[in-house]
């Protein structure tokens, strides 16, 4: 038996932060599926594999090993045994990951891994297609949303804190592009599942979003 909480939504809605906090509070295993696509994108970059080189992509998909390990409240991402937690957040990976995540063969493999990772566990899994495709029968389905300008503001602030040099306009443009790509993928496109609860985080603090999400999950647990 496993209990699955799926959280979907566009970039910059706080999915990662919320998933991390809720996982701790409710003792759930956390799975960041975006980190898996990022790890595979990094693998392609490291091996100089182009987006249209299907033969090489398939070779890498056969060899790839991605592990997500929880350590001191943080999720550490391993690519073939190497800690790539920071590297997968770099600009070069962020720019490359969206087209990589549109490749059907890549999605099939990542979804297979995601379903395996959740087997027999109580998990909170975040991404774009968790509630619609990976786990259409998830126990709890949440869609986090926010205005694109607010999401870009949050991402810009994060970049400044990390010392990443970008302008707000660049971040906003990139965010709009990513939204478009995420929503128009041939497989695994971002959309709201019919039975998902939509939480608009535009005017909410992290603490307020966390409380809302935990309330939705606890309500579900109480009727099981
Ligand atoms: O959430 P993120 O920004 O780390 O995700 C990285 C990329 O992977 C982003 O372009 C969307 C894509 N992605 C996806 O297609 N499906 C998922 N389940 C998770 C992420």
JSON list of N, CA and C in Angstrom, two decimals, residues 39 43 47 60 62-67 77-84:
[
{"chain": "A", "resi": 39, "resn": "UNK", "atom": "N", "xyz": [18.72, 16.13, -14.12]},
{"chain": "A", "resi": 39, "resn": "UNK", "atom": "CA", "xyz": [19.88, 15.23, -14.05]},
{"chain": "A", "resi": 39, "resn": "UNK", "atom": "C", "xyz": [20.13, 14.60, -15.42]},
{"chain": "A", "resi": 43, "resn": "UNK", "atom": "N", "xyz": [23.36, 14.94, -17.95]},
{"chain": "A", "resi": 43, "resn": "UNK", "atom": "CA", "xyz": [24.04, 13.75, -18.50]},
{"chain": "A", "resi": 43, "resn": "UNK", "atom": "C", "xyz": [24.25, 13.93, -20.01]},
{"chain": "A", "resi": 47, "resn": "UNK", "atom": "N", "xyz": [27.89, 14.55, -22.03]},
{"chain": "A", "resi": 47, "resn": "UNK", "atom": "CA", "xyz": [28.30, 13.62, -23.09]},
{"chain": "A", "resi": 47, "resn": "UNK", "atom": "C", "xyz": [28.16, 14.22, -24.48]},
{"chain": "A", "resi": 60, "resn": "UNK", "atom": "N", "xyz": [22.09, 6.56, -23.58]},
{"chain": "A", "resi": 60, "resn": "UNK", "atom": "CA", "xyz": [22.21, 7.16, -22.24]},
{"chain": "A", "resi": 60, "resn": "UNK", "atom": "C", "xyz": [21.05, 6.73, -21.35]},
{"chain": "A", "resi": 62, "resn": "UNK", "atom": "N", "xyz": [19.54, 3.97, -21.36]},
{"chain": "A", "resi": 62, "resn": "UNK", "atom": "CA", "xyz": [19.79, 2.59, -20.89]},
{"chain": "A", "resi": 62, "resn": "UNK", "atom": "C", "xyz": [20.78, 2.57, -19.74]},
{"chain": "A", "resi": 63, "resn": "UNK", "atom": "N", "xyz": [21.70, 3.55, -19.74]},
{"chain": "A", "resi": 63, "resn": "UNK", "atom": "CA", "xyz": [22.79, 3.53, -18.75]},
{"chain": "A", "resi": 63, "resn": "UNK", "atom": "C", "xyz": [22.51, 4.38, -17.51]},
{"chain": "A", "resi": 64, "resn": "UNK", "atom": "N", "xyz": [21.52, 5.30, -17.63]},
{"chain": "A", "resi": 64, "resn": "UNK", "atom": "CA", "xyz": [21.40, 6.31, -16.57]},
{"chain": "A", "resi": 64, "resn": "UNK", "atom": "C", "xyz": [20.86, 5.72, -15.26]},
{"chain": "A", "resi": 65, "resn": "UNK", "atom": "N", "xyz": [21.42, 6.26, -14.18]},
{"chain": "A", "resi": 65, "resn": "UNK", "atom": "CA", "xyz": [21.00, 5.90, -12.85]},
{"chain": "A", "resi": 65, "resn": "UNK", "atom": "C", "xyz": [20.75, 7.18, -12.08]},
{"chain": "A", "resi": 66, "resn": "UNK", "atom": "N", "xyz": [19.53, 7.42, -11.67]},
{"chain": "A", "resi": 66, "resn": "UNK", "atom": "CA", "xyz": [19.25, 8.65, -10.91]},
{"chain": "A", "resi": 66, "resn": "UNK", "atom": "C", "xyz": [18.71, 8.26, -9.54]},
{"chain": "A", "resi": 67, "resn": "UNK", "atom": "N", "xyz": [19.35, 8.76, -8.49]},
{"chain": "A", "resi": 67, "resn": "UNK", "atom": "CA", "xyz": [18.87, 8.48, -7.13]},
{"chain": "A", "resi": 67, "resn": "UNK", "atom": "C", "xyz": [18.57, 9.78, -6.43]},
{"chain": "A", "resi": 77, "resn": "UNK", "atom": "N", "xyz": [20.62, 14.82, -5.09]},
{"chain": "A", "resi": 77, "resn": "UNK", "atom": "CA", "xyz": [20.40, 14.17, -6.38]},
{"chain": "A", "resi": 77, "resn": "UNK", "atom": "C", "xyz": [21.72, 13.55, -6.86]},
{"chain": "A", "resi": 78, "resn": "UNK", "atom": "N", "xyz": [21.66, 12.23, -7.13]},
{"chain": "A", "resi": 78, "resn": "UNK", "atom": "CA", "xyz": [22.85, 11.53, -7.63]},
{"chain": "A", "resi": 78, "resn": "UNK", "atom": "C", "xyz": [22.62, 11.10, -9.07]},
{"chain": "A", "resi": 79, "resn": "UNK", "atom": "N", "xyz": [23.60, 11.43, -9.91]},
{"chain": "A", "resi": 79, "resn": "UNK", "atom": "CA", "xyz": [23.58, 10.97, -11.31]},
{"chain": "A", "resi": 79, "resn": "UNK", "atom": "C", "xyz": [24.71, 9.97, -11.47]},
{"chain": "A", "resi": 80, "resn": "UNK", "atom": "N", "xyz": [24.36, 8.73, -11.72]},
{"chain": "A", "resi": 80, "resn": "UNK", "atom": "CA", "xyz": [25.35, 7.64, -11.79]},
{"chain": "A", "resi": 80, "resn": "UNK", "atom": "C", "xyz": [26.36, 7.72, -10.63]},
{"chain": "A", "resi": 81, "resn": "UNK", "atom": "N", "xyz": [25.83, 7.89, -9.44]},
{"chain": "A", "resi": 81, "resn": "UNK", "atom": "CA", "xyz": [26.66, 7.86, -8.23]},
{"chain": "A", "resi": 81, "resn": "UNK", "atom": "C", "xyz": [27.31, 9.17, -7.85]},
{"chain": "A", "resi": 82, "resn": "UNK", "atom": "N", "xyz": [27.18, 10.22, -8.70]},
{"chain": "A", "resi": 82, "resn": "UNK", "atom": "CA", "xyz": [27.84, 11.50, -8.41]},
{"chain": "A", "resi": 82, "resn": "UNK", "atom": "C", "xyz": [26.79, 12.51, -7.91]},
{"chain": "A", "resi": 83, "resn": "UNK", "atom": "N", "xyz": [27.14, 13.23, -6.86]},
{"chain": "A", "resi": 83, "resn": "UNK", "atom": "CA", "xyz": [26.22, 14.25, -6.31]},
{"chain": "A", "resi": 83, "resn": "UNK", "atom": "C", "xyz": [26.16, 15.44, -7.29]},
{"chain": "A", "resi": 84, "resn": "UNK", "atom": "N", "xyz": [24.98, 15.66, -7.89]},
{"chain": "A", "resi": 84, "resn": "UNK", "atom": "CA", "xyz": [24.84, 16.75, -8.87]},
{"chain": "A", "resi": 84, "resn": "UNK", "atom": "C", "xyz": [23.80, 17.77, -8.40]}
]
